[in-house]
Coordinates of C-alpha atoms and ligand atoms in Angstrom, one line a residue:
M30 CA -88.5 125.0 46.7
P31 CA -90.4 121.4 47.5
F32 CA -87.3 120.2 48.5
V33 CA -86.3 122.5 50.8
A34 CA -89.6 123.3 53.1
L35 CA -90.2 119.9 53.1
G36 CA -87.0 119.5 55.0
W37 CA -88.0 123.3 56.7
L38 CA -91.9 121.0 57.1
A39 CA -89.9 118.5 59.9
D40 CA -88.1 121.1 61.4
V41 CA -90.9 122.5 61.8
L42 CA -92.9 119.4 62.5
L43 CA -89.9 117.9 65.1
A44 CA -88.7 121.1 67.1
P45 CA -88.8 120.5 70.8
G46 CA -91.8 122.8 71.6
G47 CA -94.6 121.6 69.7
A48 CA -95.6 122.6 65.4
D49 CA -96.2 126.3 65.2
P50 CA -99.4 125.8 63.0
G51 CA -98.8 129.2 61.5
G52 CA -95.3 128.4 60.2
L53 CA -96.6 124.8 59.2
V54 CA -99.6 127.1 57.2
G55 CA -96.4 129.2 55.4
I56 CA -94.5 126.4 54.8
V57 CA -97.3 124.5 53.1
W58 CA -98.3 127.9 50.6
L59 CA -94.5 127.3 49.8
V60 CA -94.2 123.8 48.6
V61 CA -98.3 125.0 46.3
A62 CA -96.6 127.8 45.2
G63 CA -93.1 126.8 44.7
L64 CA -94.6 123.3 42.4
G65 CA -97.5 126.2 40.9
L66 CA -94.2 128.4 39.5
R67 CA -92.4 124.6 37.8
G68 CA -95.7 123.9 36.6
L69 CA -96.5 127.6 34.9
L70 CA -92.8 128.1 33.9
S71 CA -92.6 125.1 32.2
G72 CA -95.4 125.5 30.7
V73 CA -94.6 129.1 29.1
A74 CA -90.8 128.2 28.0
L75 CA -93.2 124.8 26.1
G76 CA -95.5 127.4 24.7
I77 CA -92.2 129.8 23.2
T78 CA -89.8 126.8 21.5
H79 CA -93.7 124.8 20.9
F80 CA -95.3 128.4 18.4
A81 CA -90.7 128.7 18.0
D82 CA -90.3 124.6 15.8
V83 CA -93.7 125.4 14.3
R84 CA -92.9 128.9 12.7
L85 CA -89.1 127.2 12.0
Q86 CA -90.4 124.5 10.1
A87 CA -92.8 126.5 8.0
D88 CA -90.1 128.6 7.4
L89 CA -87.7 125.3 6.3
R90 CA -90.6 123.7 3.8
L91 CA -90.6 127.0 2.8
R92 CA -87.6 127.0 2.3
M93 CA -86.6 124.6 0.2
V94 CA -90.8 124.6 -2.3
Q95 CA -88.7 128.4 -3.2
R96 CA -84.5 126.3 -3.1
L97 CA -86.3 123.3 -5.0
G98 CA -88.1 125.6 -7.3
R99 CA -84.9 127.4 -8.3
V100 CA -82.6 123.6 -8.7
P101 CA -82.0 122.2 -12.2
L102 CA -85.1 120.4 -13.6
G103 CA -82.2 117.4 -14.4
W104 CA -81.8 117.2 -10.4
F105 CA -85.0 115.6 -9.8
S106 CA -84.7 112.1 -10.7
A107 CA -86.4 109.4 -9.0
N108 CA -83.5 109.1 -6.0
S109 CA -83.2 113.7 -5.5
S110 CA -87.3 112.6 -5.4
G111 CA -87.0 110.2 -2.7
L112 CA -84.8 113.0 -0.4
V113 CA -86.4 115.4 -1.0
R114 CA -89.1 114.0 0.6
K115 CA -87.1 112.7 3.1
A116 CA -86.7 116.2 4.4
A117 CA -89.2 118.0 3.8
Q118 CA -91.4 115.1 5.8
N119 CA -89.1 113.1 8.2
D120 CA -86.3 115.6 9.4
V121 CA -88.1 119.0 9.1
G122 CA -90.4 115.7 11.9
D123 CA -87.0 114.8 13.8
L124 CA -86.0 118.4 14.6
H125 CA -89.5 118.9 16.8
H126 CA -88.0 117.5 19.9
L127 CA -84.6 120.2 19.5
V128 CA -86.4 122.6 18.5
A129 CA -88.9 122.2 21.1
H130 CA -88.7 120.0 24.0
H131 CA -84.8 119.4 24.6
S132 CA -83.4 123.4 26.1
V133 CA -86.7 123.0 28.7
E134 CA -86.0 119.6 29.5
M135 CA -82.4 119.9 29.7
T136 CA -82.7 122.8 31.8
A137 CA -85.5 121.3 34.5
A138 CA -83.2 117.6 34.4
V139 CA -80.2 119.8 35.2
V140 CA -80.9 122.2 37.5
L141 CA -83.5 120.4 39.1
P142 CA -81.1 117.7 41.2
L143 CA -78.0 120.5 40.9
G144 CA -79.7 122.8 43.1
G145 CA -80.2 120.0 45.3
L146 CA -77.2 119.3 45.5
G147 CA -75.8 122.8 46.2
Y148 CA -78.3 123.0 48.5
L149 CA -77.5 119.9 50.0
F150 CA -73.4 120.6 50.1
W151 CA -74.4 123.6 51.9
L152 CA -76.0 121.8 54.5
D153 CA -73.5 119.9 54.7
W154 CA -70.6 118.0 52.8
R155 CA -70.6 114.8 53.6
L156 CA -74.7 114.8 52.8
G157 CA -73.7 116.1 49.7
L158 CA -71.2 113.3 48.9
L159 CA -74.1 110.5 49.8
A160 CA -77.0 112.0 47.9
V161 CA -73.9 111.5 44.5
G162 CA -72.4 108.5 46.3
T163 CA -73.6 105.9 43.3
L164 CA -72.6 107.6 40.1
P165 CA -69.1 106.9 40.4
F166 CA -70.1 103.4 40.1
Y167 CA -72.5 103.9 37.6
A168 CA -69.3 106.3 35.4
A169 CA -66.8 103.6 35.4
A170 CA -69.3 100.8 33.9
Y171 CA -71.0 103.1 31.2
A172 CA -67.0 104.5 30.6
W173 CA -66.0 100.7 30.9
M174 CA -68.5 99.9 28.2
M175 CA -68.2 102.5 26.2
R176 CA -64.8 101.9 25.0
G177 CA -63.4 101.5 21.1
Y178 CA -67.1 102.4 20.8
Q179 CA -66.7 104.1 17.2
E180 CA -64.5 101.4 15.7
K181 CA -67.6 98.9 17.5
M182 CA -69.8 101.6 15.5
E183 CA -68.4 101.8 12.6
Q184 CA -68.2 97.8 12.2
M185 CA -72.2 97.8 13.3
N186 CA -73.3 99.8 9.9
S187 CA -71.2 97.3 7.4
G188 CA -72.3 94.4 9.1
F189 CA -75.5 95.8 9.0
A190 CA -74.5 97.8 5.1
R191 CA -73.4 93.7 3.7
I192 CA -77.2 92.5 5.2
S193 CA -79.1 95.2 2.7
A194 CA -76.7 94.5 0.2
A195 CA -77.6 90.5 0.7
V196 CA -81.5 91.4 0.7
V197 CA -81.3 93.2 -2.6
E198 CA -79.2 90.9 -3.8
F199 CA -82.0 88.2 -3.1
V200 CA -85.2 89.9 -3.4
S201 CA -83.9 91.7 -7.2
G202 CA -82.7 88.5 -8.5
I203 CA -85.5 86.5 -6.9
A204 CA -86.7 85.8 -10.1
V205 CA -83.3 84.6 -11.7
V206 CA -82.9 83.3 -8.9
K207 CA -86.0 80.9 -8.4
A208 CA -85.9 80.3 -12.9
F209 CA -82.9 78.9 -12.1
G210 CA -83.2 77.0 -8.8
R211 CA -80.7 78.9 -7.3
A212 CA -82.4 80.0 -4.7
R213 CA -81.3 77.8 -1.3
R214 CA -77.3 79.6 -2.6
A215 CA -79.0 83.0 -3.0
H216 CA -80.3 82.6 0.2
E217 CA -77.1 81.0 2.0
A218 CA -75.1 84.7 0.8
Y219 CA -77.7 86.9 3.1
R220 CA -77.7 83.7 6.2
R221 CA -73.5 84.5 6.4
A222 CA -74.5 87.9 6.6
A223 CA -76.8 87.5 9.5
D224 CA -74.9 84.8 11.4
E225 CA -71.4 87.3 11.1
F226 CA -73.3 89.7 12.4
A227 CA -75.4 88.2 14.8
V228 CA -72.0 86.1 16.5
F229 CA -70.2 89.7 15.9
Y230 CA -72.7 91.7 18.5
G231 CA -73.3 89.2 20.8
D232 CA -69.3 89.2 20.9
W233 CA -69.5 92.9 22.1
V234 CA -72.6 92.9 24.1
R235 CA -73.3 89.7 25.4
P236 CA -69.9 91.2 28.1
M237 CA -71.9 94.0 29.0
L238 CA -74.8 92.6 30.3
S239 CA -74.3 91.6 33.6
V240 CA -71.9 95.5 34.3
E241 CA -75.5 96.8 32.5
A242 CA -77.5 95.5 35.0
V243 CA -74.9 96.1 37.5
S244 CA -74.7 100.2 37.2
T245 CA -77.7 100.9 36.7
M246 CA -79.0 98.9 39.6
A247 CA -76.5 101.6 41.0
L248 CA -79.5 104.9 39.7
S249 CA -82.7 103.0 40.6
A250 CA -84.6 104.0 43.6
P251 CA -84.2 101.0 45.6
V252 CA -80.5 101.4 46.0
V253 CA -80.2 104.5 46.4
G254 CA -83.3 105.0 48.4
V255 CA -81.8 102.4 50.8
I256 CA -78.1 104.0 51.1
S257 CA -79.2 107.2 51.5
L258 CA -81.1 106.8 54.4
G259 CA -78.4 104.3 56.4
G260 CA -76.0 106.8 55.2
G261 CA -78.5 109.4 56.9
I262 CA -79.5 107.6 59.4
W263 CA -75.2 106.7 59.7
F264 CA -75.0 110.9 59.8
V265 CA -77.4 111.3 62.9
S266 CA -76.5 109.3 65.1
Q267 CA -73.4 110.9 64.4
G268 CA -74.5 114.0 65.5
W269 CA -72.9 115.5 61.7
V270 CA -77.4 116.4 60.9
T271 CA -80.2 116.6 61.9
P272 CA -83.0 114.2 60.9
A273 CA -84.6 116.6 59.1
E274 CA -81.6 117.3 56.9
A275 CA -80.8 113.8 56.4
M276 CA -84.7 113.2 54.9
T277 CA -84.1 116.1 52.7
E278 CA -80.7 114.3 51.4
V279 CA -83.3 111.3 50.6
L280 CA -85.8 113.3 48.7
I281 CA -83.3 114.5 46.5
A282 CA -80.8 112.0 46.1
M283 CA -83.8 110.0 44.1
V284 CA -84.0 112.3 41.9
V285 CA -80.3 112.9 40.8
P286 CA -80.6 109.7 38.3
T287 CA -83.2 111.3 36.2
T288 CA -80.2 113.8 35.4
V289 CA -78.3 111.1 34.0
L290 CA -80.7 109.5 31.7
A291 CA -82.2 112.2 30.8
L292 CA -78.7 113.9 29.7
G293 CA -78.6 110.1 27.8
F294 CA -81.8 110.3 26.3
G295 CA -81.0 114.5 24.7
A296 CA -78.0 113.4 23.7
Q297 CA -79.5 110.6 21.7
S298 CA -82.1 113.0 20.0
R299 CA -79.5 115.8 20.0
R300 CA -77.3 113.0 17.6
T301 CA -80.7 112.1 14.9
A302 CA -81.5 115.7 14.8
A303 CA -78.1 117.3 14.3
A304 CA -77.8 114.5 11.0
A305 CA -82.1 115.6 9.9
A306 CA -80.4 119.0 10.6
L307 CA -77.7 118.3 8.0
R308 CA -79.7 116.7 5.7
I309 CA -82.0 119.8 5.4
H310 CA -78.8 122.0 5.2
D311 CA -77.2 120.1 2.2
L312 CA -80.6 120.2 0.5
L313 CA -80.8 123.8 1.0
H314 CA -77.7 124.4 -0.6
T315 CA -79.0 122.4 -3.6
P316 CA -77.2 124.2 -6.7
V317 CA -79.5 126.0 -8.4
L318 CA -79.3 127.6 -12.1
P319 CA -78.0 131.3 -12.1
V320 CA -81.5 133.6 -13.4
A321 CA -80.3 136.8 -15.8
A322 CA -79.9 140.0 -13.7
E323 CA -81.8 141.0 -16.7
P324 CA -83.7 138.7 -18.6
R325 CA -83.8 139.1 -22.4
V326 CA -88.1 138.1 -24.5
P327 CA -86.2 136.3 -26.9
D328 CA -87.0 138.0 -31.2
G329 CA -89.1 134.4 -32.2
H330 CA -88.7 130.7 -31.6
A331 CA -86.4 129.6 -33.6
A332 CA -84.5 127.1 -31.3
E333 CA -80.5 126.5 -31.7
F334 CA -78.1 124.1 -30.3
D335 CA -74.3 125.9 -30.6
A336 CA -71.4 123.8 -30.3
V337 CA -73.2 122.7 -27.3
R338 CA -70.9 120.7 -24.9
F339 CA -72.1 118.8 -22.1
S340 CA -71.1 116.5 -19.4
Y341 CA -72.5 115.3 -16.2
D342 CA -69.2 114.8 -14.5
G343 CA -66.6 117.7 -15.1
T344 CA -65.1 115.0 -16.5
T345 CA -66.5 113.2 -19.4
D346 CA -68.5 115.1 -22.3
V347 CA -71.0 113.5 -23.3
L348 CA -72.0 116.1 -26.0
R349 CA -69.2 117.1 -28.4
D350 CA -69.5 120.0 -30.2
V351 CA -73.2 118.9 -30.9
S352 CA -74.3 121.9 -33.3
L353 CA -78.5 121.8 -34.4
R354 CA -81.4 124.0 -35.4
L355 CA -84.3 124.3 -35.0
E356 CA -86.8 126.2 -37.9
P357 CA -89.8 127.4 -36.7
G358 CA -93.3 124.7 -37.8
T359 CA -90.0 121.9 -38.1
V360 CA -90.7 118.4 -37.4
T361 CA -86.6 117.2 -36.1
A362 CA -86.4 113.5 -34.6
L363 CA -83.8 113.0 -33.0
V364 CA -82.0 109.4 -33.6
G365 CA -78.5 106.8 -32.5
P366 CA -77.7 103.8 -30.1
S367 CA -78.8 103.8 -26.7
G368 CA -76.5 106.1 -24.2
S369 CA -76.0 108.9 -27.9
G370 CA -77.2 111.2 -26.1
K371 CA -80.0 111.6 -27.2
S372 CA -82.2 112.7 -23.7
T373 CA -79.4 114.7 -22.6
L374 CA -79.4 117.2 -25.7
A375 CA -83.0 117.9 -26.2
T376 CA -83.4 118.3 -22.3
L377 CA -80.9 121.0 -22.9
L378 CA -83.9 123.0 -25.1
P379 CA -86.1 123.4 -21.3
R380 CA -82.8 124.1 -19.6
F381 CA -82.8 120.7 -17.3
H382 CA -79.1 121.4 -17.3
D383 CA -76.6 124.3 -18.5
V384 CA -74.1 123.4 -20.8
T385 CA -70.7 123.5 -20.5
G386 CA -69.9 124.8 -23.6
G387 CA -71.2 126.7 -27.1
A388 CA -74.8 128.1 -26.2
V389 CA -78.9 127.1 -26.1
R390 CA -80.5 129.3 -27.7
I391 CA -84.0 130.4 -28.8
G392 CA -85.4 133.3 -31.3
G393 CA -81.6 134.3 -30.8
V394 CA -81.4 134.7 -26.7
D395 CA -79.5 132.5 -25.0
V396 CA -81.6 130.2 -22.8
R397 CA -79.5 131.5 -19.3
D398 CA -81.0 135.4 -20.1
I399 CA -84.2 133.8 -20.2
A400 CA -86.0 133.9 -17.3
P401 CA -87.0 131.1 -16.1
E402 CA -91.4 132.0 -16.5
R403 CA -90.9 133.4 -20.1
L404 CA -88.8 129.9 -21.3
Y405 CA -91.7 127.9 -19.9
R406 CA -94.3 129.1 -21.7
T407 CA -92.0 128.8 -24.3
V408 CA -90.7 125.8 -24.1
G409 CA -92.9 122.3 -23.3
F410 CA -91.7 118.5 -23.5
V411 CA -93.5 115.6 -23.0
L412 CA -90.9 113.2 -21.4
Q413 CA -90.8 109.0 -20.7
D414 CA -91.4 108.8 -17.2
V415 CA -94.7 110.7 -17.0
A416 CA -95.0 112.3 -13.9
L417 CA -99.0 113.2 -12.3
V418 CA -99.8 114.7 -9.3
H419 CA -101.8 113.7 -6.7
G420 CA -105.4 115.9 -8.2
S421 CA -108.2 115.1 -10.8
V422 CA -107.4 114.0 -14.0
A423 CA -109.0 117.7 -15.1
D424 CA -106.1 119.3 -12.9
N425 CA -103.5 117.1 -14.0
I426 CA -104.2 118.3 -17.2
R427 CA -104.3 121.6 -16.1
L428 CA -101.2 122.4 -14.8
G429 CA -100.0 123.3 -18.4
R430 CA -102.5 126.4 -17.9
P431 CA -104.5 126.8 -14.8
G432 CA -106.8 129.3 -16.2
A433 CA -108.6 127.2 -18.2
G434 CA -111.4 126.7 -18.4
D435 CA -112.9 123.4 -18.7
D436 CA -113.9 123.2 -22.4
D437 CA -110.5 124.1 -23.3
V438 CA -109.6 121.3 -21.0
T439 CA -112.1 118.9 -22.7
A440 CA -110.5 120.1 -25.6
A441 CA -106.8 118.9 -24.4
A442 CA -108.0 115.8 -24.1
R443 CA -110.4 114.9 -27.1
A444 CA -107.0 116.4 -29.6
A445 CA -105.0 113.7 -27.4
R446 CA -106.8 111.2 -27.8
I447 CA -107.5 110.1 -24.3
H448 CA -111.5 112.5 -22.9
D449 CA -112.8 108.4 -24.2
R450 CA -110.9 106.9 -21.6
I451 CA -111.4 109.8 -19.1
T452 CA -115.5 109.8 -19.4
E453 CA -115.5 106.0 -18.4
L454 CA -113.6 106.3 -15.9
P455 CA -115.9 106.6 -12.1
R456 CA -116.4 110.3 -11.7
G457 CA -114.9 111.2 -15.1
Y458 CA -112.6 114.6 -14.5
D459 CA -113.2 114.5 -11.7
S460 CA -111.9 111.2 -10.6
V461 CA -108.3 111.7 -9.0
V462 CA -105.2 110.2 -9.6
G463 CA -104.0 107.4 -8.2
E464 CA -107.9 106.3 -6.0
D465 CA -109.8 106.2 -8.9
A466 CA -107.8 106.9 -12.3
A467 CA -105.3 104.2 -12.6
F468 CA -103.9 105.0 -15.9
S469 CA -101.4 102.9 -18.3
G470 CA -98.1 103.9 -19.3
G471 CA -99.6 104.8 -23.0
E472 CA -102.6 106.3 -21.5
A473 CA -100.9 108.4 -18.9
Q474 CA -98.8 110.1 -21.8
R475 CA -101.6 111.0 -23.6
V476 CA -102.7 112.7 -20.7
A477 CA -99.4 114.6 -20.6
I478 CA -100.1 115.4 -24.4
A479 CA -103.3 116.8 -23.1
R480 CA -101.6 119.1 -20.4
A481 CA -98.8 120.2 -22.7
L482 CA -101.6 120.8 -25.5
L483 CA -103.1 122.5 -23.1
A484 CA -100.1 125.1 -22.2
D485 CA -100.1 125.5 -25.6
T486 CA -96.1 125.5 -26.2
P487 CA -95.0 127.6 -29.3
L488 CA -91.0 124.7 -28.7
L489 CA -91.6 121.5 -27.7
V490 CA -89.5 118.7 -26.3
L491 CA -91.0 115.2 -26.6
D492 CA -89.6 112.0 -25.6
E493 CA -91.4 108.9 -27.8
A494 CA -92.0 106.6 -25.4
T495 CA -91.0 103.1 -26.2
A496 CA -92.5 100.6 -23.0
F497 CA -96.8 100.9 -24.6
A498 CA -96.9 97.3 -26.4
D499 CA -100.3 97.4 -27.0
P500 CA -101.2 99.0 -31.1
E501 CA -103.7 100.0 -29.7
S502 CA -102.9 102.8 -27.5
E503 CA -99.8 103.2 -29.8
A504 CA -102.1 104.2 -32.6
A505 CA -103.7 106.4 -30.5
I506 CA -100.7 108.4 -28.7
Q507 CA -99.3 108.4 -33.1
D508 CA -102.3 110.3 -33.5
A509 CA -102.2 113.4 -30.6
L510 CA -98.4 113.6 -31.3
S511 CA -98.7 114.6 -34.8
E512 CA -102.2 116.4 -33.1
L513 CA -99.2 118.4 -30.5
A514 CA -97.2 118.8 -33.6
S515 CA -99.1 120.7 -35.9
G516 CA -97.9 124.8 -36.2
R517 CA -95.5 123.9 -33.3
T518 CA -91.8 123.4 -33.7
L519 CA -91.4 120.3 -32.3
L520 CA -87.4 117.9 -30.1
V521 CA -88.4 114.1 -30.5
I522 CA -86.1 111.5 -29.3
A523 CA -87.3 109.2 -30.8
H524 CA -87.3 105.0 -30.3
R525 CA -88.7 103.3 -33.1
L526 CA -87.6 104.7 -36.5
H527 CA -90.6 104.4 -38.3
S528 CA -92.5 107.1 -36.6
I529 CA -89.8 109.6 -37.5
A530 CA -89.5 108.9 -41.3
G531 CA -91.6 111.8 -41.9
A532 CA -89.5 114.4 -40.0
D533 CA -88.4 117.6 -41.6
R534 CA -84.8 116.7 -40.1
I535 CA -83.9 113.3 -38.8
V536 CA -80.4 113.7 -37.4
V537 CA -78.4 111.3 -35.9
L538 CA -76.0 111.4 -32.4
D539 CA -73.4 109.1 -32.3
G540 CA -71.1 109.0 -28.8
G541 CA -72.6 113.0 -28.3
A542 CA -71.9 114.3 -31.8
V543 CA -73.6 114.3 -35.3
A544 CA -72.7 111.7 -37.0
E545 CA -75.7 112.1 -39.8
S546 CA -78.3 114.3 -40.1
G547 CA -81.3 114.4 -43.1
R548 CA -83.9 113.7 -44.2
H549 CA -85.5 110.0 -44.6
A550 CA -84.8 109.2 -48.1
D551 CA -81.4 111.2 -48.0
L552 CA -80.3 109.0 -45.5
L553 CA -81.0 106.0 -46.8
E554 CA -79.3 107.3 -49.9
A555 CA -76.1 108.4 -47.5
D556 CA -75.4 104.6 -46.3
G557 CA -74.1 105.8 -43.1
L558 CA -75.3 104.8 -39.0
Y559 CA -79.0 105.7 -39.8
A560 CA -79.4 103.2 -42.8
R561 CA -77.6 101.1 -41.0
M562 CA -80.1 101.1 -38.2
W563 CA -82.8 101.5 -40.4
R564 CA -81.9 98.0 -42.0
A565 CA -82.1 95.9 -38.8
H566 CA -85.2 97.6 -37.7
E567 CA -86.9 96.9 -40.0
A568 CA -85.7 93.3 -39.3
T569 CA -86.9 93.3 -36.5
A570 CA -90.6 95.1 -37.0
T571 CA -91.3 93.3 -39.4
E572 CA -90.1 89.0 -37.6
P573 CA -93.2 89.1 -34.9
T574 CA -95.0 88.2 -38.2
G575 CA -93.5 85.5 -39.2
G576 CA -90.4 87.2 -40.9
A577 CA -91.4 88.9 -44.9
A578 CA -87.9 87.7 -45.8
Ligands
ADP620 P1 -79.8 109.3 -24.2 O1 -80.6 109.4 -24.5 O2 -79.8 108.4 -26.2 O3 -79.4 106.4 -24.0 P2 -78.8 109.9 -23.1 O4 -78.4 111.2 -23.4 O5 -79.4 109.6 -21.6 O6 -78.4 109.3 -24.6 O7 -77.2 109.6 -22.0 C1 -76.0 110.4 -22.2 C2 -74.8 109.4 -21.8 O8 -75.4 110.4 -20.3 C3 -74.9 108.2 -21.5 O9 -73.0 107.0 -21.4 C4 -75.4 107.8 -19.9 O10 -74.6 107.5 -19.2 C5 -75.2 109.0 -19.1 N1 -75.8 110.0 -18.6 C6 -77.7 110.4 -18.8 N2 -78.0 110.7 -17.9 C7 -77.2 111.4 -16.7 C8 -77.2 111.7 -15.1 N3 -78.3 111.7 -14.6 N4 -76.4 111.9 -14.9 C9 -75.1 111.0 -14.9 N5 -74.9 110.7 -16.6 C10 -76.3 110.2 -16.9

């Protein structure tokens, strides 16, 4: 409306009989009203899309949380937490431009020039052509630059991948590289990848630069202005259009290039958003653990593995036909070589994964038929990679039983042999993990044990940590563990044989199957895998003190 009105304004001002003041005021009002209406409408439109975006983001995050609450616990590896963080934070944010801005800005970017061009063609077709006169140059240059784009992009991505691989190799091996004086050679691999990439990129982009400079000029305001003015003056001299019409053409021709640039920018942000949407979609479609339509209540707390078969990938069985019964109040230790399936078997009890064959039962009921909330009130777990959440130490312990009072939290921490350490922190139980509470691995595990004590589940899966070298911490953990064991059914993934020698039952896994089971003394007598492991263990356990032999 303002462009058209400006043309009329020129008409009125240049009218042979002198300008008509009434007409002038009317046209000025029209310009003002047009601009005001545009501001109002685009404000309303952006308001609508921003509210929609806020609701979409909230809804997506909520759905992610709901979905993730139902995926198998085994899904949450270090890898997945990066994925979740990216999806919940960056990807949902990446949708913002698409939802809140794209349609409004694209509409404005397309309607304004198209409306103007339509008006020009209506005035005189030659004016319309003049306004888009430089576009074909740009389009041709763009098409030339984009030839083989897909293929070049693939080459570029693989070049990037080679560089990242070289960087990762260099950084992750830096200690070894330095220790063995191979810094130059490792560095070479990175330099070669980087040089190859530079050559490829230079060869691709160099010829484009001059073309791009020229083609961008075809859209620049000075060039468009000069061509429009020159053409307009010529049209007027030929008597095809009035000066006012020529001026309108100049104004409209200047806004046309913004469409082209806005379309390019819009396409880019749409691609980013589409990739983000795809990742969010995948996350929202992560397979969930099926929940029984009519959950059953376990009768007692005896746990049983019945001919359990399990495979992570559907082809190789990690567990083969494992049968095992955990009597209430007993300690069962799982031992075996690394990779024999101890962790996998133990975590099937709290349903980190569902079995591929056979069944895991608690109180005679298949864990798949137990309502999840009840299952997690029945089976607790303390695993190796203890996760402390960002929050106070007290809150971290209270995760075990959210309603627990301060006295209960303190009692649990005392029993887990971590109370004294917590009171040494600047703000005691109110110290925040990651801010003023920093725990060593052994201490973090004792916090996790306090949490498990507070949760007070009758069944407990425990991964006895390997990595804590200091004897004091180890002794404290052992004390805390014995506290946990009293009155509970315990399934322990054992790494150090001496700590489980007193277990009610030791189950030796080998290659995903039960090789032996029994008490320590019986297994030693049987002189099988366990006896061999024990002898090896004894040998290493006595070594540091100078060798008992
Ligand atoms: P252990 O605890 O005795 O060391 P695990 O139960 O961790 O043994 O592993 C048993 C086998 O399953 C190993 O071969 C291991 O590579 C494989 N495995 C463990 N976790 C996964 C997983 N998340 N995805 C695929 N394979 C896995």
